[in-house]
Amino acid sequence: MRKIIGILAILSIIYSCDSNLDKLVAENPYAEGTRKLNIQLVYPEGYESEVKKGVTIMVINPSNRVQYKLKTDERGFATIDLQYGFYRVTASDKGEPEFGGIMPLFNGSIDQTRVTDESTEDINIEIDFVRSYTNQLVIKEIYHAGSALVEPPATKNQYDKYLIIYNNSDKIAYLDSLCFGMVGSGYNAPSSPTPWSYMSDGQRVIMEDIPITLAAWQFPGNGNDYPLQPGEETVIAVCAAIDHTILYPELSVNLNVSGYWVTYDYGAGFTNASYHPAPGANLAGHYLRILSKWGAGNAYTLSVSSPALVIFRIQDPEGAVSYANQTKNPQNFSKEPGSAGATLYLMIPGSWVLDGVECFDAGTKYKRVPPLIDASYSLLPTVDQYKGYTHHRKIDVQATAEAGGRIVYQDTNNSIEDFEIRKSQSIKK
Amino acid sequence: MTMTKDIYKITAAVMLLLSAGVSGATAQKTPEEESTMQFRQVEKTLLWAGSKNAAGLSFMNFPSISYAEGFYSKNDGDFVKYYNSNDSYNLGLRTESYTRVNKVVFYGMLEYDNFRGHNMTYSGFIHPERYMIGLADDLPRDKRSETYTLKGGIAAPVHKNLVIGGRVNYQTADLAKMRDLRHKTKLLDFEIIPGVMYKTEYVNIGVNYIYHKFHEKVEFSAIAPDQQVPYNGYYLKGLFFGMQGIFSESGLNMSRPVVDVINGVSGQMEIGVAKNLQILGEFTYKTQKGRSGAGKDNSLTENNGDHYLSYLKIAHSAKGFRQYLTLNTNYTDAKNYDNVYTTVKIGGISTIIQLGKSIIFSQRTFDINAVYELALGDKAYNPSWVINVGAGRYSRSSVSSLLNPIYYTQTVHCENIWGSVKKNFTWGKNMIDVTALIGAGRGKGDKLNQRVSNLVESEFDEELLPMQYEYLFEREWEFLTATKFNGMAGVRYSYLMTKKMAGNSAYVDVKYEYMRGKNIKIADGKDARVIKLTLGMNF
């Protein structure tokens, strides 16, 4: 009898242990080790009535690129349970058209929201929207990651970089005095928070005045010399304005094309013949000049991996050349915060920027550009470099239809939504 | 907590099978049996030989016995675990001994094993199933390893009724993959178990403490990289989900140390039910903490687990036969966490800031197996017939939770039964043992379920599902659940020595093992074979 009871006891142990195993797969593993993040959108003064239900908030985990899309309720509020880590939170919205039919854009982001195990209480953050408007001139395409020979020895070519500026409006725009430059202390997206930022209520905020690194380039002209019609574009070769398809036929492009522009100012100090060879004959008279250059480098090295580019107009009453004169106006230059280095960077108010795009080679990098200009980033991973891949703005289908077939590109000042990666340059024949 | 109730159940189950009686092994030796003594058969008569508490060695009532042997085994066949070789050999030496010096009993084992295998890949670890992470490449190459194992035990009475004892188990091994993407792995496994036992007329009670630390360090490298061949690396975190990339020192680098420390305690109770019938029950609780990565502050993952083990042995002897029933259970509950941290520069110095731990993998296993042995014959240490019947069941539940809100679950149950017969022939100075074994097993379960946490009410980009190394996942599942048949046939010839100085017997042993799976689709073959040759001497 005792033996039977003992056997039954052992069988009950087996059943009990099996039940414990079944309980494991029935439990939610995320019930522990998470905290609630509450997000409140705050519209700028005068636009409080724009608060609405259904605004998309993106919560991005940069370490694994997981993105959560939340929708606000009628109070502009959303909430989510998140595992420990740090997240980027970005939001964009369009407002009601204002006088003249101009539609305001609202963008906001917090680059590093920390979700930690220091407490079990909810984390409350506010995203302060910054208002901007869609611009006439937008950056349509950035090609920076280079090309290579398809067959061995697979020699790489990083000198065929370019960007395209496009007139996204229904009115004539002018390239005269338009400037462009790279943002940040270095060429590449940083692996730690940009020094041009500060902590506010536990969250990291990027400064709205942006530093231009290496040099600022400017189109020539007296105001009406270089028009760009609605739907027209112009290509700026950033290194060698030559026909790269001679040596790299499969993946590169011909930049020696009439109408293209090139960053070429030999006299200003960029004399490196690999980066800045004599431009092709078709680009005669289409040279961007250096507005301001600092440092002793002899080449304008647009980042192969992760540039942040802006186009801007200097709205100083004394003119762009004066504004960018370090001797005459040293207050317009600044050292890198917290750095002992002597390098000075030309500072541009964010409100002067017409358009900007932040490019990353990995989701784990840190932003350099404030949400006023670009709320997120466009990602071209390292493994896709030297393949002829390019960041290209998406077409706004509805706006294009409304424009009667003239292509209108999407412009919400949020690159993760506005841009896509294409596997070939748009100018490749 | 449910496990506390199970502890009570195990204790009650053991107690139900017990009643008062005497203690100690009852097998007796006679001088003429000494030359035919077989080590393993002698060991079975010592009830406490399978216990963690070495104090039980004091019940040894047979003459000192030892053996030394050299072995060679050749292993072939594709129906093996994903990290094993389909063409390998082991070559080694082993010696083992039970010795009594006055009142003190010693046990010792020393082994050297040299292994070489072809076509090996998919894991950088020496014991991959011990860990909750996997570090692997996918280029099959030759691997070599050397393993040194030392085990020792001692039992010494300090009082009429009090015995103290201790076990030390030490193993060190080196494993190397001979060509890129190559790796070298070092193992250090150290366990110490001090124990004590109190003897009475009716019951013996023991308790021991366990400290166990094992450490494997894996280092991958590419010495002469072939530009035409991609060196894929895998960092897997349970159910073969994880990261995949091209191996590089600065990018995906699978090199890291893994350290685990186990602390535990066991309790034993031996009761003699009747004359020549003893029952020993043992319960063990162990808690495990481990990490991977260099140093506690820089660890990449941390794991913890609880283990509940029980061991029951019943020994009964009478004129002409002995029988043993052994029951083992093992319940484990383990979790693995990613350490989430960020690095910032404060005053020019990089500082690690811990943000928290995210659970990435949890697993529960339950293993139970029972063996019944009937030994027939007048010689206690060399029975004429030995018949064994065994059955086992292994269950496992796993949850992989790498990307909130998605998680994956798996459950598997594996069962096996087997039976063996050994016949001993002795004539003059010659002895032959012939053994045959057959067995079968199968498994079933829920292979993989994808679930979504109901705590995240948002859209989720399903293109970012975690990467799973599907080939390894399917291969492991197939090996666990396929219907398998196995058999073994062995012959041992012993030459009996009558002069003590030459030892008791010298032997040569040949064994052939075969396993075959049914409906095998993932592994390259459906069977596996082992042939083992051993030359040794009992003394």
mmCIF file of N, CA, C and O in Angstrom, chain A residues 9, chain B residues 7-17:
data_model
loop_
_atom_site.group_PDB
_atom_site.id
_atom_site.type_symbol
_atom_site.label_atom_id
_atom_site.label_comp_id
_atom_site.label_asym_id
_atom_site.label_seq_id
_atom_site.Cartn_x
_atom_site.Cartn_y
_atom_site.Cartn_z
ATOM 1 N N ALA A 9 2.675 9.455 -5.445
ATOM 2 C CA ALA A 9 3.314 10.725 -5.069
ATOM 3 C C ALA A 9 4.329 11.146 -6.126
ATOM 4 O O ALA A 9 4.431 12.317 -6.499
ATOM 5 N N ILE B 7 8.899 20.204 -2.917
ATOM 6 C CA ILE B 7 9.912 19.710 -1.987
ATOM 7 C C ILE B 7 9.238 18.808 -0.961
ATOM 8 O O ILE B 7 9.714 17.713 -0.652
ATOM 9 N N TYR B 8 8.101 19.274 -0.439
ATOM 10 C CA TYR B 8 7.392 18.465 0.560
ATOM 11 C C TYR B 8 6.929 17.147 -0.063
ATOM 12 O O TYR B 8 6.985 16.091 0.550
ATOM 13 N N LYS B 9 6.516 17.203 -1.318
ATOM 14 C CA LYS B 9 6.019 15.999 -1.965
ATOM 15 C C LYS B 9 7.135 14.986 -2.134
ATOM 16 O O LYS B 9 6.955 13.792 -1.938
ATOM 17 N N ILE B 10 8.317 15.473 -2.550
ATOM 18 C CA ILE B 10 9.441 14.573 -2.742
ATOM 19 C C ILE B 10 9.799 13.923 -1.417
ATOM 20 O O ILE B 10 10.018 12.713 -1.340
ATOM 21 N N THR B 11 9.878 14.741 -0.372
ATOM 22 C CA THR B 11 10.233 14.213 0.944
ATOM 23 C C THR B 11 9.209 13.179 1.382
ATOM 24 O O THR B 11 9.556 12.098 1.862
ATOM 25 N N ALA B 12 7.936 13.492 1.161
ATOM 26 C CA ALA B 12 6.879 12.562 1.578
ATOM 27 C C ALA B 12 6.962 11.274 0.788
ATOM 28 O O ALA B 12 6.801 10.178 1.328
ATOM 29 N N ALA B 13 7.246 11.396 -0.515
ATOM 30 C CA ALA B 13 7.322 10.199 -1.357
ATOM 31 C C ALA B 13 8.440 9.302 -0.888
ATOM 32 O O ALA B 13 8.293 8.079 -0.842
ATOM 33 N N VAL B 14 9.554 9.902 -0.537
ATOM 34 C CA VAL B 14 10.668 9.104 -0.046
ATOM 35 C C VAL B 14 10.296 8.442 1.263
ATOM 36 O O VAL B 14 10.535 7.249 1.473
ATOM 37 N N MET B 15 9.704 9.218 2.164
ATOM 38 C CA MET B 15 9.376 8.686 3.487
ATOM 39 C C MET B 15 8.377 7.557 3.397
ATOM 40 O O MET B 15 8.418 6.606 4.194
ATOM 41 N N LEU B 16 7.476 7.610 2.441
ATOM 42 C CA LEU B 16 6.463 6.565 2.324
ATOM 43 C C LEU B 16 7.078 5.222 1.994
ATOM 44 O O LEU B 16 6.485 4.176 2.259
ATOM 45 N N LEU B 17 8.217 5.254 1.343
ATOM 46 C CA LEU B 17 8.855 4.014 0.954
ATOM 47 C C LEU B 17 9.814 3.497 2.015
ATOM 48 O O LEU B 17 10.510 2.519 1.792
#
